[in-house]
PDB file of C-alpha atoms and ligand atoms in Angstrom:
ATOM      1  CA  UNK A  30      -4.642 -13.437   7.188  1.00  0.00           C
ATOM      2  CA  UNK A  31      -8.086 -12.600   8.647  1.00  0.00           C
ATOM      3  CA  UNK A  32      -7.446  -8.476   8.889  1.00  0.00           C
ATOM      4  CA  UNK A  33      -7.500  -7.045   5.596  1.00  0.00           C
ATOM      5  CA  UNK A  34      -5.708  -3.939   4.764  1.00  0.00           C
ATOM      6  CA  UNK A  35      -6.636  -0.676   2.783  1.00  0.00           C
ATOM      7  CA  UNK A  36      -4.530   1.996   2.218  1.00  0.00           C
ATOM      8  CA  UNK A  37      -6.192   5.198   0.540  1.00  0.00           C
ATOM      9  CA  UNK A  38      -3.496   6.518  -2.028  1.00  0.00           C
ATOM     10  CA  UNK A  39      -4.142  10.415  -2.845  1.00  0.00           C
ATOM     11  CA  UNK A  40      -2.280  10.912  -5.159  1.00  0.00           C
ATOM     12  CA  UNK A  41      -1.590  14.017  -5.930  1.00  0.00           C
ATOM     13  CA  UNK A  42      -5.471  15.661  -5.198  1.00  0.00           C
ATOM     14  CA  UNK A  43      -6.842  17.620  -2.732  1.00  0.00           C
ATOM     15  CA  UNK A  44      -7.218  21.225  -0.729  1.00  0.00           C
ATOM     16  CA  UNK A  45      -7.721  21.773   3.365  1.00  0.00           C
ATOM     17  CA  UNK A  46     -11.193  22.211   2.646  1.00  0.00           C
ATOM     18  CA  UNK A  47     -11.695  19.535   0.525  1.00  0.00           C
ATOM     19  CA  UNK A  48      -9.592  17.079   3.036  1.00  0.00           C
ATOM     20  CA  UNK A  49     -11.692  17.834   6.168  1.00  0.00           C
ATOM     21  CA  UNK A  50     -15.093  16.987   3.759  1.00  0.00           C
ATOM     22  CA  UNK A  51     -13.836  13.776   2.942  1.00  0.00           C
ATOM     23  CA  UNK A  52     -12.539  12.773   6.118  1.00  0.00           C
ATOM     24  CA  UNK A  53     -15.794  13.924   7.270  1.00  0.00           C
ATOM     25  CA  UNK A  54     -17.548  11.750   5.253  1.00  0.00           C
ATOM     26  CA  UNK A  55     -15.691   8.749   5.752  1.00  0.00           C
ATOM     27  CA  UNK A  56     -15.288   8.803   9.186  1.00  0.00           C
ATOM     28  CA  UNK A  57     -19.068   7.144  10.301  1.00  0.00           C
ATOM     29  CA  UNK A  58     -18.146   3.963   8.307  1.00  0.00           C
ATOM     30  CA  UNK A  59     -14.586   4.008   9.036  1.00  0.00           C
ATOM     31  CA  UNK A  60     -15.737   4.219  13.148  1.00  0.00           C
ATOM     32  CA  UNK A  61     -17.736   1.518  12.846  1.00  0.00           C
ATOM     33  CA  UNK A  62     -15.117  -1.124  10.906  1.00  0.00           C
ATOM     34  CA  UNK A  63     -14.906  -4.070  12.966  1.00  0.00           C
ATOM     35  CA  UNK A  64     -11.947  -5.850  11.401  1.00  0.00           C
ATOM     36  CA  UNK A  65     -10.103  -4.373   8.879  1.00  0.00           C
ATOM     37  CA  UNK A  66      -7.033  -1.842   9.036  1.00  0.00           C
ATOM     38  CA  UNK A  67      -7.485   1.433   6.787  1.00  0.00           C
ATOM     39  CA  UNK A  68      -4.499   3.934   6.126  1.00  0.00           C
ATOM     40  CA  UNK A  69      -4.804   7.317   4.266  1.00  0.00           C
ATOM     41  CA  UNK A  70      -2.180   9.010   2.225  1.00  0.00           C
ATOM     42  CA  UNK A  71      -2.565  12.379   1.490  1.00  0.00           C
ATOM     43  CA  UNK A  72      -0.244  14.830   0.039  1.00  0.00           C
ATOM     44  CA  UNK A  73       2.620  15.307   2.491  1.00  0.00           C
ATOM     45  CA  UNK A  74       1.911  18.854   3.064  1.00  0.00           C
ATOM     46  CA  UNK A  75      -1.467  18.060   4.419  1.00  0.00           C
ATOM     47  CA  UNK A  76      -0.113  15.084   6.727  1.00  0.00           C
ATOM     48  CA  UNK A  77      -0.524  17.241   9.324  1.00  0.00           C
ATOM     49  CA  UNK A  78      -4.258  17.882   8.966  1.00  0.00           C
ATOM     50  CA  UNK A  79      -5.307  14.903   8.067  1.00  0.00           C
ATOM     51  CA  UNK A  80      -3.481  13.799  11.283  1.00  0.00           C
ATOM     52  CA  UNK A  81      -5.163  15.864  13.380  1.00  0.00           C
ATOM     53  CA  UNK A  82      -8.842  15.321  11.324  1.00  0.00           C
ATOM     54  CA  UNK A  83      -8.062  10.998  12.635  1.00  0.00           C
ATOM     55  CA  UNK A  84      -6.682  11.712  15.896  1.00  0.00           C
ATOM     56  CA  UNK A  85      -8.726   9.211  18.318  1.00  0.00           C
ATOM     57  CA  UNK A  86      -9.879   7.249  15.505  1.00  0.00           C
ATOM     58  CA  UNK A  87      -7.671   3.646  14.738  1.00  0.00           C
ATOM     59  CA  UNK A  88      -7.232   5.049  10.720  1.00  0.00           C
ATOM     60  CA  UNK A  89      -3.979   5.185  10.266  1.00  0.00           C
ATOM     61  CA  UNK A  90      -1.638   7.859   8.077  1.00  0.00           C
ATOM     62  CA  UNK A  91       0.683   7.080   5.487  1.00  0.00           C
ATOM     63  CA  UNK A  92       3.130   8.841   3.241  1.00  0.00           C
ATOM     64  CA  UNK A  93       2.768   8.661  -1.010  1.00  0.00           C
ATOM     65  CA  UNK A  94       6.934   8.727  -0.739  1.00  0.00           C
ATOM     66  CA  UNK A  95      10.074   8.946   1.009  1.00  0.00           C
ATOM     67  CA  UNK A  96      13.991  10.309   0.691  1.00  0.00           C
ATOM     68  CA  UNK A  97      16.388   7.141   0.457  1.00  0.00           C
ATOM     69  CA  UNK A  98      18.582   9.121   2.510  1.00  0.00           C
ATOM     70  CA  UNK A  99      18.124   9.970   6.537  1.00  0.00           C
ATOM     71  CA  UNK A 100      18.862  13.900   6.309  1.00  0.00           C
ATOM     72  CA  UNK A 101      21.115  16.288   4.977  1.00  0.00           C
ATOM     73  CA  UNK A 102      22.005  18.610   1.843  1.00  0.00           C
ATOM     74  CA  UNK A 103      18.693  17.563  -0.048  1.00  0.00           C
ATOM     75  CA  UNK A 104      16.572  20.237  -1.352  1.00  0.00           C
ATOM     76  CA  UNK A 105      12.966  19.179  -1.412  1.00  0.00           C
ATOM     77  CA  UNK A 106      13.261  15.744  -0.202  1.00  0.00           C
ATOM     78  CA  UNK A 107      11.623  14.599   2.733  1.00  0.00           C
ATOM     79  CA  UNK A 108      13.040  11.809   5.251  1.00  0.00           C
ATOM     80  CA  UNK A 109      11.220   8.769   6.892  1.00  0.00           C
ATOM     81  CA  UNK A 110      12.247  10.174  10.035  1.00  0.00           C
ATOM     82  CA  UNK A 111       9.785  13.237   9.301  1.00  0.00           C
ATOM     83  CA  UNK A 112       7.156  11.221   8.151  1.00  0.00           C
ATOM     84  CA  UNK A 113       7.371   9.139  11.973  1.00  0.00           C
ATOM     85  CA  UNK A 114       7.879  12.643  13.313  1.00  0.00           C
ATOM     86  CA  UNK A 115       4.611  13.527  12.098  1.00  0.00           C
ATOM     87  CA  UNK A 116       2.514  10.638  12.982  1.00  0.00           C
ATOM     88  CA  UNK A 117       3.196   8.120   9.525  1.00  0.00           C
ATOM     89  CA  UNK A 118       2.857   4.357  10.097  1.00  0.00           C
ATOM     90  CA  UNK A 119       3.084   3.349   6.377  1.00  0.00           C
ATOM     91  CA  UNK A 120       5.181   4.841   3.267  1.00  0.00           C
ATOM     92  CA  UNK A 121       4.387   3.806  -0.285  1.00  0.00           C
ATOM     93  CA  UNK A 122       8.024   2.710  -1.524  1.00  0.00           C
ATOM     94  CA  UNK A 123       7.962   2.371  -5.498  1.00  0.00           C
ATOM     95  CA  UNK A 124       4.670   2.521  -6.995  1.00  0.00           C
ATOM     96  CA  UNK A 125       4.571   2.550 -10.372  1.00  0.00           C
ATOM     97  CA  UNK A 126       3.873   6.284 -10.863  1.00  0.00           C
ATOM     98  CA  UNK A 127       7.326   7.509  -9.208  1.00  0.00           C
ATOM     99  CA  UNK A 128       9.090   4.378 -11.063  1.00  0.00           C
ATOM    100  CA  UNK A 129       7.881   5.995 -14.804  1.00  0.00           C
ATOM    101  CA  UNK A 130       7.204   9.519 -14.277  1.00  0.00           C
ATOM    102  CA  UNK A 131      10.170   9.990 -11.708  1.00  0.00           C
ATOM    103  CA  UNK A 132      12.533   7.578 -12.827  1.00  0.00           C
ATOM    104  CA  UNK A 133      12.589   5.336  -9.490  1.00  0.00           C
ATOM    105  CA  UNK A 134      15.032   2.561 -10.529  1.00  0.00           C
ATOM    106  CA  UNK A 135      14.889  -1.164  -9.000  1.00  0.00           C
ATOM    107  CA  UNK A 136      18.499  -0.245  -6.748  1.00  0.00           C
ATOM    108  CA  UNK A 137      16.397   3.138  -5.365  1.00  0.00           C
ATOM    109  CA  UNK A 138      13.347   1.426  -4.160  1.00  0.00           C
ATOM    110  CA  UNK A 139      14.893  -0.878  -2.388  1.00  0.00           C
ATOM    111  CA  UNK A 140      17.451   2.032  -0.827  1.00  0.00           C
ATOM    112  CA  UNK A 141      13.830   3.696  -0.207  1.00  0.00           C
ATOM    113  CA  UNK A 142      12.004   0.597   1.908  1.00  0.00           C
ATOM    114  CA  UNK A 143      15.200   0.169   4.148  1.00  0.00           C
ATOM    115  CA  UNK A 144      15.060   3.583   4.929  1.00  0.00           C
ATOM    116  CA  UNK A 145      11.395   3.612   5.562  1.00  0.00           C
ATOM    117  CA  UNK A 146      12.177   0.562   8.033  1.00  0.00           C
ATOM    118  CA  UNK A 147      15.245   2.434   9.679  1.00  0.00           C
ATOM    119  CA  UNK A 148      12.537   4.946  10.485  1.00  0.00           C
ATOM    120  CA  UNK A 149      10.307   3.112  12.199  1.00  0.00           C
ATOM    121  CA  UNK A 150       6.993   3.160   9.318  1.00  0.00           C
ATOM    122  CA  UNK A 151       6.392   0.403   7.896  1.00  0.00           C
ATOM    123  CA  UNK A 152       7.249   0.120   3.760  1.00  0.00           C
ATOM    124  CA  UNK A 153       4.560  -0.755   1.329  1.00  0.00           C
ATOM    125  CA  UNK A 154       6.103  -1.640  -1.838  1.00  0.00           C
ATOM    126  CA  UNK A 155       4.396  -1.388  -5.222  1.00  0.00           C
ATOM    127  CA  UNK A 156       5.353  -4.360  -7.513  1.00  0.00           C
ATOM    128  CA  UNK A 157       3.467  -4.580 -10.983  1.00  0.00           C
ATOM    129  CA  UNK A 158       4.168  -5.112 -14.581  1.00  0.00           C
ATOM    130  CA  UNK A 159       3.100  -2.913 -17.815  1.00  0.00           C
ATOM    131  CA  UNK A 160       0.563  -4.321 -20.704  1.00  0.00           C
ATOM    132  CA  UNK A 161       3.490  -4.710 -22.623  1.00  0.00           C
ATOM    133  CA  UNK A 162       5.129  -7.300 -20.190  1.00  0.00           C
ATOM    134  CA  UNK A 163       1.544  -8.812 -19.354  1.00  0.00           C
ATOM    135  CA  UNK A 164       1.174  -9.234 -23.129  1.00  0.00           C
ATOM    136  CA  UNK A 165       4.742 -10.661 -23.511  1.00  0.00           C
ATOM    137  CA  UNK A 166       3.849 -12.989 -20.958  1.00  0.00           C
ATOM    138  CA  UNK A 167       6.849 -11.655 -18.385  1.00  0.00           C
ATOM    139  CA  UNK A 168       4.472 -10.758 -15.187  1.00  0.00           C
ATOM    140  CA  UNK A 169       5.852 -13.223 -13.255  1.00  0.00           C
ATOM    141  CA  UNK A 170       9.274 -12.263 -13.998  1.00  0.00           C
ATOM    142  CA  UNK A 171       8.946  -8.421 -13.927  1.00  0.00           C
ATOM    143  CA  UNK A 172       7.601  -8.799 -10.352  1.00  0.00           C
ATOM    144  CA  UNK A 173      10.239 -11.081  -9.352  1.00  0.00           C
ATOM    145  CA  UNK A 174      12.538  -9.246 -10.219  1.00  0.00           C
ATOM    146  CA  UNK A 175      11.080  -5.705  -8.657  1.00  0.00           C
ATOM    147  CA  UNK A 176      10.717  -8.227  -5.548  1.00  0.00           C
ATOM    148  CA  UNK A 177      14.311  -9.357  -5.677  1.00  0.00           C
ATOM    149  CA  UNK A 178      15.810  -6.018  -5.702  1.00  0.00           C
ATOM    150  CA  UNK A 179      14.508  -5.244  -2.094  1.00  0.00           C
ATOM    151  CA  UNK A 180      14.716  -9.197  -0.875  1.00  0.00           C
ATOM    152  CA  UNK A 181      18.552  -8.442  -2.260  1.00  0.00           C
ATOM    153  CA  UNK A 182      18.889  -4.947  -0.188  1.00  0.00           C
ATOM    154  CA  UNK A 183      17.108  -5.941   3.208  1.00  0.00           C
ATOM    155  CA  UNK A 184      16.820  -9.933   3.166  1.00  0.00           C
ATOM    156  CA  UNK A 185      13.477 -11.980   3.827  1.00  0.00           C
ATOM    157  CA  UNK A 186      13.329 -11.115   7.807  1.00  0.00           C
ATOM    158  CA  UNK A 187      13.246  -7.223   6.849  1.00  0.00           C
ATOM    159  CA  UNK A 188      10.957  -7.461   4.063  1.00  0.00           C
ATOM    160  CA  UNK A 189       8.505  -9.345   6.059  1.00  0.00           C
ATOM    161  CA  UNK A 190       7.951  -6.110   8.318  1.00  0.00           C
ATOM    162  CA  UNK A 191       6.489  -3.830   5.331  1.00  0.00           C
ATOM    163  CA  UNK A 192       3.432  -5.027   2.935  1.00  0.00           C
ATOM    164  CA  UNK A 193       3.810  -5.513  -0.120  1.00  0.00           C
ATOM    165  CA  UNK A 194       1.436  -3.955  -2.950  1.00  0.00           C
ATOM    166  CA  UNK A 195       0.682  -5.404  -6.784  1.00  0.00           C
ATOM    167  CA  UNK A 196      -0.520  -3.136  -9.169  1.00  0.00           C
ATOM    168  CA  UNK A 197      -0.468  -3.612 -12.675  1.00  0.00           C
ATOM    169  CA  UNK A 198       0.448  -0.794 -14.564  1.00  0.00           C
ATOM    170  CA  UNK A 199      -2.209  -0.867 -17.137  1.00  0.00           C
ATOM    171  CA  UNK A 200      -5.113  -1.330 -14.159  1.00  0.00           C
ATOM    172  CA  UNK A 201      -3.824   1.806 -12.399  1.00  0.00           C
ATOM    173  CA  UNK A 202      -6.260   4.589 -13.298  1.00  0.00           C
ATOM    174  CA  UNK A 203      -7.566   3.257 -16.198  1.00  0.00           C
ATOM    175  CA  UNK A 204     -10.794   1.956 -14.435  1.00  0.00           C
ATOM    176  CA  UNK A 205      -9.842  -1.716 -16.016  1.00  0.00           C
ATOM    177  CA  UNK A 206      -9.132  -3.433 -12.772  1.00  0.00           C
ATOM    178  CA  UNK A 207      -7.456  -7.000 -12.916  1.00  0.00           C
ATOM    179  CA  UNK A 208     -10.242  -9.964 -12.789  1.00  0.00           C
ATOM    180  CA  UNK A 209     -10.133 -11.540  -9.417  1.00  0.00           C
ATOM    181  CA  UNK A 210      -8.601 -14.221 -10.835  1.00  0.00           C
ATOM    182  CA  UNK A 211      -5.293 -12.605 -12.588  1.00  0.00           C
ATOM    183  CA  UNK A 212      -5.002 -10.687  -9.226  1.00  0.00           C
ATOM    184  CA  UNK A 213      -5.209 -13.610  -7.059  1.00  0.00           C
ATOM    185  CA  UNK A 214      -2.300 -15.840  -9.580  1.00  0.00           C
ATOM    186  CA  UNK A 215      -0.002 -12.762  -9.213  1.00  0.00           C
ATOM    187  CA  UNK A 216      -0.288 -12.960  -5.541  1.00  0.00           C
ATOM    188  CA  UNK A 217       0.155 -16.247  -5.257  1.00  0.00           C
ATOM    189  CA  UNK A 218       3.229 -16.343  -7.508  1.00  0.00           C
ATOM    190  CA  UNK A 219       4.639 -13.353  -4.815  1.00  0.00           C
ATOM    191  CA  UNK A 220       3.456 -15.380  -2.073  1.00  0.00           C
ATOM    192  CA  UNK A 221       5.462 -18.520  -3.481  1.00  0.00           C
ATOM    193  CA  UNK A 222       8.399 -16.525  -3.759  1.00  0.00           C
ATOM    194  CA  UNK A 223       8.525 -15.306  -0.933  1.00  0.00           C
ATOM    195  CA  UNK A 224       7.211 -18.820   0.343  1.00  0.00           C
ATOM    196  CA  UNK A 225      10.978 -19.956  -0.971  1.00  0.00           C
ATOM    197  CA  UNK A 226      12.842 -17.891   1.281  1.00  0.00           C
ATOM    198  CA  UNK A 227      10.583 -18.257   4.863  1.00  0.00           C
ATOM    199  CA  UNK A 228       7.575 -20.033   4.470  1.00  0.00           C
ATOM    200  CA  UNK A 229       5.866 -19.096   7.674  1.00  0.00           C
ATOM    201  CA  UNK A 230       7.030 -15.525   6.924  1.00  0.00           C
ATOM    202  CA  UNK A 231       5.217 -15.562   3.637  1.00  0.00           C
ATOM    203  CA  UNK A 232       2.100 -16.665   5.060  1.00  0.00           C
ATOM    204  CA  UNK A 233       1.920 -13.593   7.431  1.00  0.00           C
ATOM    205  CA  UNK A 234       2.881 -10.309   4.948  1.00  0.00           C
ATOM    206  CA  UNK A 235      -0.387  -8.511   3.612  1.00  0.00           C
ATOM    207  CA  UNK A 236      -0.414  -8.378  -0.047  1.00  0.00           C
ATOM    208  CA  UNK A 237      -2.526  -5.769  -1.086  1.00  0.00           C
ATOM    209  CA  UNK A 238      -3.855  -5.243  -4.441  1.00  0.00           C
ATOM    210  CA  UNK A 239      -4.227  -2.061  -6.157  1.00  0.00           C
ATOM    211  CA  UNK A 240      -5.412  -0.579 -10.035  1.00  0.00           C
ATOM    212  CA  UNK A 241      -8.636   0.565 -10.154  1.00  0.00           C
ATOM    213  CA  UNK A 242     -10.518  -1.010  -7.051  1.00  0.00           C
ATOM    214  CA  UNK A 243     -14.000   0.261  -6.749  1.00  0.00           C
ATOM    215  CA  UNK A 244     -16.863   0.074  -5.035  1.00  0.00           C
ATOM    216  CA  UNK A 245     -18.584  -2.702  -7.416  1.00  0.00           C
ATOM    217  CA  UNK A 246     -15.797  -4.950  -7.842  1.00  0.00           C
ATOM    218  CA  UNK A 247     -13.612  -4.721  -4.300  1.00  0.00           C
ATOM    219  CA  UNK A 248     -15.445  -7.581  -2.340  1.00  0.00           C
ATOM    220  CA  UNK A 249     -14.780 -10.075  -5.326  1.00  0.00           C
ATOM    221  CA  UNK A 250     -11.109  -8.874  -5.394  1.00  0.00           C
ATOM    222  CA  UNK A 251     -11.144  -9.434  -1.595  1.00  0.00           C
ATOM    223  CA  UNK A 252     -12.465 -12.824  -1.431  1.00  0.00           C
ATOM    224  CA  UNK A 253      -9.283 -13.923  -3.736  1.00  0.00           C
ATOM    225  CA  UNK A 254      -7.226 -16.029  -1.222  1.00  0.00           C
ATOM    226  CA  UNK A 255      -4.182 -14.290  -1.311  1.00  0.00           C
ATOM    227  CA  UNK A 256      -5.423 -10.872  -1.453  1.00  0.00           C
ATOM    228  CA  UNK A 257      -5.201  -9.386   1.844  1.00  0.00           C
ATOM    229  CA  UNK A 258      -6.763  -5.973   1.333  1.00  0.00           C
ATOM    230  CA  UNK A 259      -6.065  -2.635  -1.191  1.00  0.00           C
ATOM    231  CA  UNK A 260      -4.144   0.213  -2.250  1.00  0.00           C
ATOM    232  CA  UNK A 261      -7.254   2.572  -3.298  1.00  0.00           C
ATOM    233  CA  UNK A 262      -6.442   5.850  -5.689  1.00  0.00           C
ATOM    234  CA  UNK A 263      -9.287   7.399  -7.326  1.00  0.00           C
ATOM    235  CA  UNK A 264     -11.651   5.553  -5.452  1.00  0.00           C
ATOM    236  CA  UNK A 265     -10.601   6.796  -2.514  1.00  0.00           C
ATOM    237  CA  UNK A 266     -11.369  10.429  -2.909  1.00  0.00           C
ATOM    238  CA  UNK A 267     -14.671   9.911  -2.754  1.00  0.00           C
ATOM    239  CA  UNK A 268     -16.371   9.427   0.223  1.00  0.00           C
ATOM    240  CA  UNK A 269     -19.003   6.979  -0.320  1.00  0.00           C
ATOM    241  CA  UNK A 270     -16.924   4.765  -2.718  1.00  0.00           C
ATOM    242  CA  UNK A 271     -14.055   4.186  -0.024  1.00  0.00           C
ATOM    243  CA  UNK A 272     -16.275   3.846   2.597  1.00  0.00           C
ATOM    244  CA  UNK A 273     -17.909   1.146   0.485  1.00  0.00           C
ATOM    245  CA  UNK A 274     -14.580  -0.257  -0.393  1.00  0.00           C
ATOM    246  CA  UNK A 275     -13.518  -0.204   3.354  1.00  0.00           C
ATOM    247  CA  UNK A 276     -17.142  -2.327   4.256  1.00  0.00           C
ATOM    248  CA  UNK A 277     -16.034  -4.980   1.567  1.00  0.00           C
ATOM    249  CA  UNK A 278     -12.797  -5.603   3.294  1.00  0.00           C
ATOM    250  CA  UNK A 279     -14.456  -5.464   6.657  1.00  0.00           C
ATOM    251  CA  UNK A 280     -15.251  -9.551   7.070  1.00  0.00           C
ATOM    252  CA  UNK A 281     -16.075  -9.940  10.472  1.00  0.00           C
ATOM    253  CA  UNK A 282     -13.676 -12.911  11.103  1.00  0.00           C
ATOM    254  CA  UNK A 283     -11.929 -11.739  14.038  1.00  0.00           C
ATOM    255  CA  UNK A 284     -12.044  -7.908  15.814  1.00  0.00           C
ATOM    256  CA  UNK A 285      -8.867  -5.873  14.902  1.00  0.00           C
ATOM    257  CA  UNK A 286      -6.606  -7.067  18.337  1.00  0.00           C
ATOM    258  CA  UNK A 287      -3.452  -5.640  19.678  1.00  0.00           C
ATOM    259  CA  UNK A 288      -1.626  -8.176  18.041  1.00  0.00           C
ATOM    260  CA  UNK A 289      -3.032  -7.532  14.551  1.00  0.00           C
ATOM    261  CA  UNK A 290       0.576  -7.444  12.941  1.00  0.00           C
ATOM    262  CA  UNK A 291      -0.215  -4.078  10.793  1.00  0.00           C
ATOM    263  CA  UNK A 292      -0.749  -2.560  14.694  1.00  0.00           C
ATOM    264  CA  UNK A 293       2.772  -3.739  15.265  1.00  0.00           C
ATOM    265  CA  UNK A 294       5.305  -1.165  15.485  1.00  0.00           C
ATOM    266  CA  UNK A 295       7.596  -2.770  13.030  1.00  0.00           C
ATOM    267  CA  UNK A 296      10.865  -1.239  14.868  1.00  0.00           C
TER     268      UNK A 296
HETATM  269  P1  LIG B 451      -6.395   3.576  -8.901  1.00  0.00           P
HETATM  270  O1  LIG B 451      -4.906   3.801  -8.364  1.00  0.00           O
HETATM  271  O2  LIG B 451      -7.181   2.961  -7.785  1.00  0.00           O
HETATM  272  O3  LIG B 451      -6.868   4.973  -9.254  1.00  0.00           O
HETATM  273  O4  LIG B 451      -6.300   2.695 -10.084  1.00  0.00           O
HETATM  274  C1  LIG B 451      -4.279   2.854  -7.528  1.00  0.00           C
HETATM  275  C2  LIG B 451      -2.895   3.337  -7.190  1.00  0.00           C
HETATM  276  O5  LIG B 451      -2.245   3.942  -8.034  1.00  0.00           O
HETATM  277  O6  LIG B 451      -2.395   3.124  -6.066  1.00  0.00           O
END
């Protein structure tokens, strides 16, 4: 995997004004990237704008979330088909935040990332375990097991067209990212799953890492075999730190071609 991926994750932050500045800002760096994909996800009322803000630039837009169901009698949900309609390549399906806060079960997420698919974006699921797990020594088996509830719902072939984020719980805005090393065994223990049901598959799906990247630690995190780019929060609301973030991904190997499989419309 010579592209790298990074996905700018919102969150919840940001005002029209404030959106065009940071767009503004990041766009001279994010111009000149020679071989890495970036994504932002805004809010999904400001979609729209930030849209418009990237039009004729190759930085993609993404969705935070998505309704498991296609349309209908569901007050304040939003569909994947609204998030294509608008101009969305990627959806973030289960990151930890809806999963605690919102009560996203196992069964839902993986409801959520075949819907994303049905729509045409392309699903990044959020896999990651809590301290408590870590501590208990069940990271390997809380990931496989957020992992086998989609691999269940869609099967390998599906699963392979969406990217698939690890964040551990306790990294995500705590400003303790995960050493290089405890990142890179988590990834390889999703790779090797995966690895177990398509091996060439396996070898091809970006895994992303995200929980606390930043500008000082991102190219270490990068270098980590099985790391194939980042899922960015706070980082990524500020101009010069994602820009930085976006440079450390941005290796060089090979130009960002037309058949770069995060350019690939995964209908
Ligand atoms: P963080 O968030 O970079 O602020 O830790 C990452 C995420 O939640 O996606």
């Amino acid at each position: 995997m010579n592209n790298k991926l990074v996905i700018a994750n919102w969150k919840m932050h940001g005002h029209q004004a404030a959106n065009a500045r940071l767009i503004g800002g990041l766009l001279p760096t994010l111009e000149r990237l020679d071989s890495v994909q970036v994504a932002i996800c805004p809010p999904t009322p400001y979609l729209a704008q930030v849209s418009e803000l990237l039009a004729d630039t190759a930085v993609a837009i993404g969705a935070q979330n998505l309704s498991e169901r296609a349309q209908g009698a569901y007050t304040g949900e939003v569909s994947g088909q609204m998030l294509a309609d608008l101009g969305c390549r990627y959806v973030l399906v289960g990151h930890s935040e809806r999963r605690s806060l919102f009560g996203e079960t196992d069964a839902q997420v993986a409801m959520k990332f075949e819907a994303a698919l049905a729509a045409g974006l392309t699903p990044v699921l959020c896999l990651g375990e809590s301290i408590h797990q870590r501590r208990a020594g069940n990271t390997n088996a809380v990931v496989g097991s957020q992992l086998k509830a989609v691999l269940d719902q869609v099967g390998i072939e599906q699963l392979a067209k969406g990217v698939i984020a690890y964040e551990p719980v306790w990294a995500i805005g705590t400003g303790a990212s995960a050493s290089p090393e405890q990142a890179q065994q988590a990834h390889l223990h999703i790779r090797q799953l995966l690895a177990a049901h398509a091996p060439a598959l396996a070898s091809r799906i970006a895994l992303l890492y995200g929980g606390s990247v930043n500008a000082t630690n991102a190219a270490e995190l990068f270098a980590q075999h099985d790391i194939d780019g980042g899922l960015i929060g706070g980082a990524s609301l500020d101009a010069a730190c994602f820009s930085a973030i976006c440079q450390a991904a941005d290796t060089g190997a090979l130009p960002v071609s037309a058949d770069n499989i995060y350019n690939k419309d995964p209908a």
